[in-house]
Amino acid sequence: MPKPGVRLRLVDIAERAGVSLATASRALAGRDGVSEEVAARIRQISEEMGYVANPYARTLAGGASSTVGLVVHQVDDPYFSEIAGGVIRVADEQGLLVQICHSGRDPEHELRQIRHLINQRVRIIIVAGSGFADTRHEAAARDELSAYVRGGGRVAVIGRHSLGVDAVLPENEAGGKALGRHLLELGHRRIAVAAGTADLNTVVDRMAGVAAALAEAGLSPTGLPVIHTDFTRDGGVAATERILRDHPATTAIIALNDAMAMGVLSTLRAHGVPVPERMSVVGFDDVSVAADLAPSLTTIRLPMTDMGKMALALALRPPAARPRRRFTGHTLVVRDSTGPAPTSA
């Protein structure tokens, strides 16, 4: 049995199964020459031991695959669809295909998707979406990607701190600070936050920015109501219901992404709460529909399509001695969903 922390090799599977290396290789590749009973046992042992083949390295001499694997948290979130659009544009220019996988913000499922892409012999893997505050959640993915890179694969990530590869990093903290300043300048002091789950780095960074804006104004963030729900439209609905129930004096809601902000606006409309006369709302990302909401959404604009382009451009460059970092800009876009704090508040 290999030592903990050492990447499993095909020979480890062969030894455990009591077969030759050639037999194990044929069984896992689905080739003839191995009985179905033996092949099934080898596949079962492979799964139990967590072995993932690295067929990519074996194909380098004959030319790499023309596929880019893109792993996103949520395929129906406009944030990720715009990132995917940027990846696809560059891929088209390079004659590459893009295969998109969905992780659901589940680190175990994300790991399975990464392993699947490696087994599919993709040329490049791009992982988009927040990492996790507890880096132990990403340790296995980091190991898989490191081995993939050593075998000749290329990797870039978007919004990840801890995977040890080329990265495009949104200005989440600076954007959060800009949102906080904007609401404070409008006179809001009873602010609540509709946040995603607390273990996401994106949530941690954006909240740090909001807290910095409060501190800059001489206010303590300690009493700031922060409602952690899913980082989705439905999460925004759930957070707003709790804010209206538990913090009825609130005059402004910061949604930490635009998907949540859509849920916030919908819920306020359902409760007859006028925006921005009674409640101001801000989001984060500036997805393409943000300007078309009713009212149009004040938000932080990130260059999401460009982020996708930047990530694939990094992955297409020759490897560097150290991971490269590309930081995005951010812009506060003021629209109709924010206004002065109500005088009666």
CSV table of C-alpha atoms in Angstrom, one decimal:
chain,number,residue,atom,x,y,z
A,1,MET,CA,0.0,0.0,0.0
A,2,PRO,CA,1.5,3.4,-0.9
A,3,LYS,CA,2.4,5.8,1.9
A,4,PRO,CA,-0.2,8.6,2.8
A,5,GLY,CA,0.2,11.7,0.6
A,6,VAL,CA,1.9,9.7,-2.2
A,7,ARG,CA,0.1,9.7,-5.5
A,8,LEU,CA,-1.2,6.2,-6.3
A,9,ARG,CA,0.4,4.5,-9.3
A,10,LEU,CA,-1.0,1.8,-11.6
A,11,VAL,CA,1.5,-0.6,-10.2
A,12,ASP,CA,-0.1,-0.2,-6.7
A,13,ILE,CA,-3.4,-1.3,-8.1
A,14,ALA,CA,-1.8,-4.2,-9.9
A,15,GLU,CA,-0.1,-5.4,-6.7
A,16,ARG,CA,-3.3,-5.1,-4.6
A,17,ALA,CA,-5.2,-7.1,-7.3
A,18,GLY,CA,-2.5,-9.7,-7.7
A,19,VAL,CA,-2.2,-9.2,-11.4
A,20,SER,CA,0.5,-8.0,-13.8
A,21,LEU,CA,0.9,-4.3,-14.6
A,22,ALA,CA,-0.2,-5.0,-18.2
A,23,THR,CA,-3.4,-6.7,-17.1
A,24,ALA,CA,-4.3,-3.8,-14.8
A,25,SER,CA,-3.6,-1.4,-17.6
A,26,ARG,CA,-5.8,-3.3,-20.1
A,27,ALA,CA,-8.6,-3.7,-17.5
A,28,LEU,CA,-8.8,0.1,-16.6
A,29,ALA,CA,-8.5,1.1,-20.3
A,30,GLY,CA,-11.4,-1.3,-21.2
A,31,ARG,CA,-9.2,-3.2,-23.7
A,32,ASP,CA,-9.6,-6.9,-24.7
A,33,GLY,CA,-7.5,-9.7,-23.1
A,34,VAL,CA,-8.9,-9.6,-19.5
A,35,SER,CA,-11.9,-11.5,-18.3
A,36,GLU,CA,-14.9,-9.5,-17.2
A,37,GLU,CA,-14.6,-10.9,-13.7
A,38,VAL,CA,-11.0,-9.9,-13.3
A,39,ALA,CA,-11.5,-6.5,-14.9
A,40,ALA,CA,-14.4,-5.8,-12.6
A,41,ARG,CA,-12.3,-6.7,-9.6
A,42,ILE,CA,-9.5,-4.4,-10.8
A,43,ARG,CA,-11.9,-1.5,-11.3
A,44,GLN,CA,-13.4,-2.0,-7.9
A,45,ILE,CA,-10.0,-2.0,-6.2
A,46,SER,CA,-9.1,1.1,-8.3
A,47,GLU,CA,-12.2,2.9,-7.0
A,48,GLU,CA,-11.6,1.8,-3.4
A,49,MET,CA,-8.0,3.1,-3.4
A,50,GLY,CA,-9.0,6.3,-5.1
A,51,TYR,CA,-6.7,5.7,-8.1
A,52,VAL,CA,-7.0,8.1,-11.0
A,53,ALA,CA,-5.1,7.3,-14.2
A,54,ASN,CA,-3.0,10.1,-15.8
A,55,PRO,CA,-3.5,9.1,-19.4
A,56,TYR,CA,-2.6,12.7,-20.4
A,57,ALA,CA,1.1,12.1,-19.9
A,58,ARG,CA,1.0,9.1,-22.1
A,59,THR,CA,-0.5,11.1,-25.0
A,60,LEU,CA,1.9,14.0,-25.0
A,61,ALA,CA,4.2,12.5,-27.6
A,62,GLY,CA,1.3,12.1,-30.0
A,63,GLY,CA,-0.1,15.6,-29.4
A,64,ALA,CA,-2.4,16.9,-26.6
A,65,SER,CA,-6.2,16.9,-26.7
A,66,SER,CA,-8.0,19.9,-28.2
A,67,THR,CA,-10.4,20.2,-25.2
A,68,VAL,CA,-10.4,22.7,-22.4
A,69,GLY,CA,-12.2,21.6,-19.3
A,70,LEU,CA,-14.0,24.3,-17.4
A,71,VAL,CA,-15.3,23.7,-13.9
A,72,VAL,CA,-17.8,26.2,-12.5
A,73,HIS,CA,-19.8,26.3,-9.3
A,74,GLN,CA,-23.2,26.8,-11.0
A,75,VAL,CA,-23.9,26.6,-14.7
A,76,ASP,CA,-27.1,28.6,-14.6
A,77,ASP,CA,-25.6,31.5,-12.6
A,78,PRO,CA,-25.0,34.5,-15.0
A,79,TYR,CA,-21.7,35.1,-13.4
A,80,PHE,CA,-20.4,31.8,-14.5
A,81,SER,CA,-22.1,31.9,-17.9
A,82,GLU,CA,-20.3,35.2,-18.7
A,83,ILE,CA,-17.0,33.7,-17.6
A,84,ALA,CA,-17.6,30.7,-19.7
A,85,GLY,CA,-18.4,33.0,-22.7
A,86,GLY,CA,-14.9,34.5,-22.3
A,87,VAL,CA,-13.2,31.1,-22.2
A,88,ILE,CA,-15.2,30.0,-25.2
A,89,ARG,CA,-14.2,33.0,-27.3
A,90,VAL,CA,-10.5,32.4,-26.8
A,91,ALA,CA,-10.9,28.7,-27.3
A,92,ASP,CA,-12.6,29.4,-30.6
A,93,GLU,CA,-9.7,31.5,-31.7
A,94,GLN,CA,-7.3,28.7,-30.8
A,95,GLY,CA,-9.4,25.9,-32.4
A,96,LEU,CA,-10.2,24.4,-29.0
A,97,LEU,CA,-13.4,22.9,-27.6
A,98,VAL,CA,-14.7,23.7,-24.2
A,99,GLN,CA,-16.3,21.1,-21.9
A,100,ILE,CA,-18.2,22.6,-18.9
A,101,CYS,CA,-18.6,20.8,-15.6
A,102,HIS,CA,-20.8,21.8,-12.6
A,103,SER,CA,-19.5,21.5,-9.0
A,104,GLY,CA,-22.4,22.9,-7.0
A,105,ARG,CA,-19.9,24.5,-4.6
A,106,ASP,CA,-19.2,21.1,-3.2
A,107,PRO,CA,-15.5,20.4,-2.9
A,108,GLU,CA,-15.9,16.7,-3.2
A,109,HIS,CA,-18.0,17.0,-6.3
A,110,GLU,CA,-15.5,19.5,-7.7
A,111,LEU,CA,-12.7,17.0,-7.1
A,112,ARG,CA,-14.6,14.3,-9.0
A,113,GLN,CA,-15.1,16.7,-11.9
A,114,ILE,CA,-11.4,17.5,-12.0
A,115,ARG,CA,-10.5,13.8,-12.0
A,116,HIS,CA,-13.1,13.2,-14.7
A,117,LEU,CA,-11.5,15.9,-16.9
A,118,ILE,CA,-8.0,14.4,-16.3
A,119,ASN,CA,-9.3,11.0,-17.4
A,120,GLN,CA,-10.9,12.6,-20.5
A,121,ARG,CA,-7.3,13.7,-21.5
A,122,VAL,CA,-8.2,17.4,-21.7
A,123,ARG,CA,-5.4,19.8,-22.6
A,124,ILE,CA,-6.2,22.5,-20.1
A,125,ILE,CA,-8.3,22.7,-16.9
A,126,ILE,CA,-9.8,26.0,-15.7
A,127,VAL,CA,-11.5,26.1,-12.3
A,128,ALA,CA,-13.8,29.1,-11.8
A,129,GLY,CA,-15.5,30.2,-8.6
A,130,SER,CA,-14.7,30.8,-5.0
A,131,GLY,CA,-12.3,28.7,-3.0
A,132,PHE,CA,-12.9,27.7,0.6
A,133,ALA,CA,-11.8,29.4,3.8
A,134,ASP,CA,-10.7,26.1,5.1
A,135,THR,CA,-7.9,25.1,2.7
A,136,ARG,CA,-8.3,21.4,3.8
A,137,HIS,CA,-11.3,21.3,1.5
A,138,GLU,CA,-9.0,22.0,-1.5
A,139,ALA,CA,-6.0,19.9,-0.6
A,140,ALA,CA,-7.0,16.9,-2.7
A,141,ALA,CA,-7.8,19.1,-5.7
A,142,ARG,CA,-4.5,20.8,-5.3
A,143,ASP,CA,-2.7,17.5,-5.3
A,144,GLU,CA,-4.6,16.3,-8.4
A,145,LEU,CA,-3.9,19.5,-10.4
A,146,SER,CA,-0.2,19.5,-9.3
A,147,ALA,CA,0.2,15.9,-10.6
A,148,TYR,CA,-1.6,16.9,-13.8
A,149,VAL,CA,0.7,19.8,-14.4
A,150,ARG,CA,3.7,17.7,-13.8
A,151,GLY,CA,2.4,15.3,-16.5
A,152,GLY,CA,2.2,18.2,-19.0
A,153,GLY,CA,-1.3,19.6,-18.4
A,154,ARG,CA,-2.0,23.3,-18.0
A,155,VAL,CA,-4.2,24.8,-15.3
A,156,ALA,CA,-5.6,28.3,-14.5
A,157,VAL,CA,-8.1,29.3,-11.9
A,158,ILE,CA,-10.5,32.2,-11.3
A,159,GLY,CA,-11.2,33.4,-7.8
A,160,ARG,CA,-9.0,30.8,-6.1
A,161,HIS,CA,-6.3,31.5,-3.6
A,162,SER,CA,-4.9,28.1,-2.6
A,163,LEU,CA,-4.5,25.8,-5.6
A,164,GLY,CA,-0.9,26.8,-6.4
A,165,VAL,CA,-1.5,27.6,-10.1
A,166,ASP,CA,-1.9,30.6,-12.4
A,167,ALA,CA,-4.9,32.7,-11.2
A,168,VAL,CA,-7.2,35.5,-12.1
A,169,LEU,CA,-8.4,37.2,-8.9
A,170,PRO,CA,-11.4,39.5,-8.7
A,171,GLU,CA,-11.1,42.6,-6.5
A,172,ASN,CA,-13.6,41.3,-4.0
A,173,GLU,CA,-12.5,43.1,-0.9
A,174,ALA,CA,-12.1,46.4,-2.7
A,175,GLY,CA,-15.6,46.0,-4.2
A,176,GLY,CA,-17.1,45.3,-0.9
A,177,LYS,CA,-15.6,48.4,0.5
A,178,ALA,CA,-17.0,50.5,-2.4
A,179,LEU,CA,-20.5,49.2,-1.7
A,180,GLY,CA,-20.3,49.9,2.0
A,181,ARG,CA,-19.0,53.5,1.3
A,182,HIS,CA,-21.8,54.1,-1.2
A,183,LEU,CA,-24.5,53.2,1.3
A,184,LEU,CA,-22.9,55.1,4.1
A,185,GLU,CA,-22.6,58.2,1.9
A,186,LEU,CA,-26.4,57.9,1.3
A,187,GLY,CA,-27.0,58.1,5.1
A,188,HIS,CA,-27.7,54.4,5.7
A,189,ARG,CA,-26.7,53.1,9.1
A,190,ARG,CA,-29.1,50.2,9.5
A,191,ILE,CA,-27.6,47.9,6.9
A,192,ALA,CA,-28.0,44.1,6.6
A,193,VAL,CA,-26.1,41.6,4.4
A,194,ALA,CA,-27.5,38.8,2.4
A,195,ALA,CA,-24.3,36.6,2.2
A,196,GLY,CA,-23.5,33.2,0.7
A,197,THR,CA,-22.2,30.4,2.9
A,198,ALA,CA,-19.5,31.5,5.4
A,199,ASP,CA,-16.9,29.0,4.2
A,200,LEU,CA,-16.5,30.6,0.7
A,201,ASN,CA,-13.4,32.9,0.3
A,202,THR,CA,-15.5,35.2,-1.9
A,203,VAL,CA,-17.9,35.8,0.9
A,204,VAL,CA,-15.1,36.3,3.4
A,205,ASP,CA,-13.3,38.8,1.2
A,206,ARG,CA,-16.4,40.8,0.2
A,207,MET,CA,-17.5,41.0,3.9
A,208,ALA,CA,-14.0,42.2,4.8
A,209,GLY,CA,-14.5,45.1,2.4
A,210,VAL,CA,-17.8,46.0,3.9
A,211,ALA,CA,-16.4,45.8,7.4
A,212,ALA,CA,-13.5,48.1,6.3
A,213,ALA,CA,-15.9,50.7,5.0
A,214,LEU,CA,-17.8,50.7,8.3
A,215,ALA,CA,-14.6,51.0,10.3
A,216,GLU,CA,-13.4,53.9,8.1
A,217,ALA,CA,-16.7,55.7,9.0
A,218,GLY,CA,-16.0,55.0,12.7
A,219,LEU,CA,-18.7,52.4,12.9
A,220,SER,CA,-18.4,48.9,14.4
A,221,PRO,CA,-19.2,46.0,12.1
A,222,THR,CA,-20.0,43.8,15.2
A,223,GLY,CA,-23.7,44.5,15.1
A,224,LEU,CA,-24.1,44.2,11.3
A,225,PRO,CA,-26.7,41.5,10.6
A,226,VAL,CA,-25.2,39.0,8.2
A,227,ILE,CA,-27.5,36.3,6.9
A,228,HIS,CA,-25.7,33.3,5.5
A,229,THR,CA,-27.7,31.3,3.0
A,230,ASP,CA,-27.0,29.7,-0.4
A,231,PHE,CA,-25.1,32.0,-2.8
A,232,THR,CA,-28.1,31.9,-5.2
A,233,ARG,CA,-31.3,33.7,-6.0
A,234,ASP,CA,-33.2,31.4,-3.7
A,235,GLY,CA,-30.6,32.2,-1.0
A,236,GLY,CA,-31.4,35.9,-1.5
A,237,VAL,CA,-35.1,35.2,-1.0
A,238,ALA,CA,-34.4,33.3,2.2
A,239,ALA,CA,-32.1,36.0,3.6
A,240,THR,CA,-34.5,38.8,2.8
A,241,GLU,CA,-37.4,37.0,4.6
A,242,ARG,CA,-35.2,36.7,7.7
A,243,ILE,CA,-34.0,40.3,7.5
A,244,LEU,CA,-37.6,41.6,7.2
A,245,ARG,CA,-38.7,39.4,10.2
A,246,ASP,CA,-35.7,39.8,12.5
A,247,HIS,CA,-34.3,43.3,11.5
A,248,PRO,CA,-37.4,45.3,10.4
A,249,ALA,CA,-35.6,48.7,10.8
A,250,THR,CA,-33.1,47.8,8.1
A,251,THR,CA,-32.9,50.5,5.4
A,252,ALA,CA,-30.3,48.9,3.0
A,253,ILE,CA,-29.4,45.3,2.0
A,254,ILE,CA,-26.1,44.3,0.6
A,255,ALA,CA,-26.3,41.2,-1.5
A,256,LEU,CA,-22.9,39.7,-2.0
A,257,ASN,CA,-23.7,38.6,-5.5
A,258,ASP,CA,-26.2,39.7,-8.2
A,259,ALA,CA,-28.0,36.4,-8.1
A,260,MET,CA,-28.8,36.9,-4.4
A,261,ALA,CA,-29.8,40.6,-5.2
A,262,MET,CA,-32.4,39.3,-7.7
A,263,GLY,CA,-33.9,37.3,-4.9
A,264,VAL,CA,-33.8,40.3,-2.5
A,265,LEU,CA,-35.6,42.5,-5.0
A,266,SER,CA,-38.2,39.9,-5.7
A,267,THR,CA,-39.0,39.3,-2.0
A,268,LEU,CA,-39.2,43.1,-1.3
A,269,ARG,CA,-41.6,43.5,-4.2
A,270,ALA,CA,-43.7,40.6,-2.8
A,271,HIS,CA,-43.9,42.3,0.6
A,272,GLY,CA,-44.8,45.7,-0.9
A,273,VAL,CA,-41.5,47.3,0.3
A,274,PRO,CA,-40.6,50.1,-2.2
A,275,VAL,CA,-37.0,50.2,-3.5
A,276,PRO,CA,-35.2,52.5,-2.9
A,277,GLU,CA,-37.7,54.7,-1.1
A,278,ARG,CA,-37.9,52.4,1.9
A,279,MET,CA,-35.1,49.9,1.2
A,280,SER,CA,-31.9,50.3,-0.9
A,281,VAL,CA,-30.4,47.2,-2.4
A,282,VAL,CA,-26.9,46.6,-3.9
A,283,GLY,CA,-25.4,43.6,-5.5
A,284,PHE,CA,-22.0,42.4,-6.7
A,285,ASP,CA,-20.7,41.3,-10.2
A,286,ASP,CA,-22.9,43.3,-12.6
A,287,VAL,CA,-24.2,40.4,-14.6
A,288,SER,CA,-25.8,41.3,-18.0
A,289,VAL,CA,-29.4,41.5,-16.6
A,290,ALA,CA,-28.6,43.8,-13.7
A,291,ALA,CA,-29.4,46.9,-15.7
A,292,ASP,CA,-32.8,45.4,-16.8
A,293,LEU,CA,-34.1,44.6,-13.3
A,294,ALA,CA,-36.9,46.7,-11.9
A,295,PRO,CA,-35.5,48.8,-10.4
A,296,SER,CA,-32.1,48.5,-12.1
A,297,LEU,CA,-29.5,47.3,-9.7
A,298,THR,CA,-26.6,49.2,-8.2
A,299,THR,CA,-23.7,46.8,-8.1
A,300,ILE,CA,-20.0,46.3,-8.4
A,301,ARG,CA,-18.9,45.5,-12.0
A,302,LEU,CA,-16.4,42.8,-12.5
A,303,PRO,CA,-15.1,42.1,-16.1
A,304,MET,CA,-16.4,38.6,-16.1
A,305,THR,CA,-16.0,37.9,-19.8
A,306,ASP,CA,-12.5,39.2,-19.7
A,307,MET,CA,-11.8,37.1,-16.6
A,308,GLY,CA,-12.6,34.0,-18.7
A,309,LYS,CA,-10.4,35.2,-21.5
A,310,MET,CA,-7.5,36.0,-19.1
A,311,ALA,CA,-7.6,32.6,-17.5
A,312,LEU,CA,-7.4,30.7,-20.8
A,313,ALA,CA,-4.7,33.1,-22.1
A,314,LEU,CA,-2.7,32.3,-19.0
A,315,ALA,CA,-3.1,28.6,-19.4
A,316,LEU,CA,-2.0,28.8,-23.1
A,317,ARG,CA,1.3,30.5,-22.1
A,318,PRO,CA,4.4,28.4,-21.4
A,319,PRO,CA,4.6,27.4,-17.7
A,320,ALA,CA,6.3,29.9,-15.4
A,321,ALA,CA,8.6,29.2,-12.4
A,322,ARG,CA,6.0,30.5,-10.1
A,323,PRO,CA,2.2,30.8,-10.3
A,324,ARG,CA,1.2,34.0,-12.1
A,325,ARG,CA,-1.5,36.3,-10.7
A,326,ARG,CA,-3.8,38.7,-12.7
A,327,PHE,CA,-6.0,41.0,-10.7
A,328,THR,CA,-9.2,42.4,-12.2
A,329,GLY,CA,-10.5,45.9,-11.9
A,330,HIS,CA,-13.8,46.8,-10.3
A,331,THR,CA,-16.3,49.6,-10.9
A,332,LEU,CA,-19.2,50.8,-8.7
A,333,VAL,CA,-22.2,51.1,-11.0
A,334,VAL,CA,-24.9,53.3,-9.4
A,335,ARG,CA,-28.4,52.6,-10.7
A,336,ASP,CA,-32.0,53.0,-9.4
A,337,SER,CA,-32.0,50.5,-6.5
A,338,THR,CA,-30.2,52.8,-4.1
A,339,GLY,CA,-31.2,56.2,-2.7
A,340,PRO,CA,-30.9,58.2,0.5
A,341,ALA,CA,-31.8,56.6,3.8
A,342,PRO,CA,-35.5,57.3,4.7
A,343,THR,CA,-35.7,60.3,7.0
A,344,SER,CA,-37.9,58.4,9.5
A,345,ALA,CA,-35.2,55.6,9.9
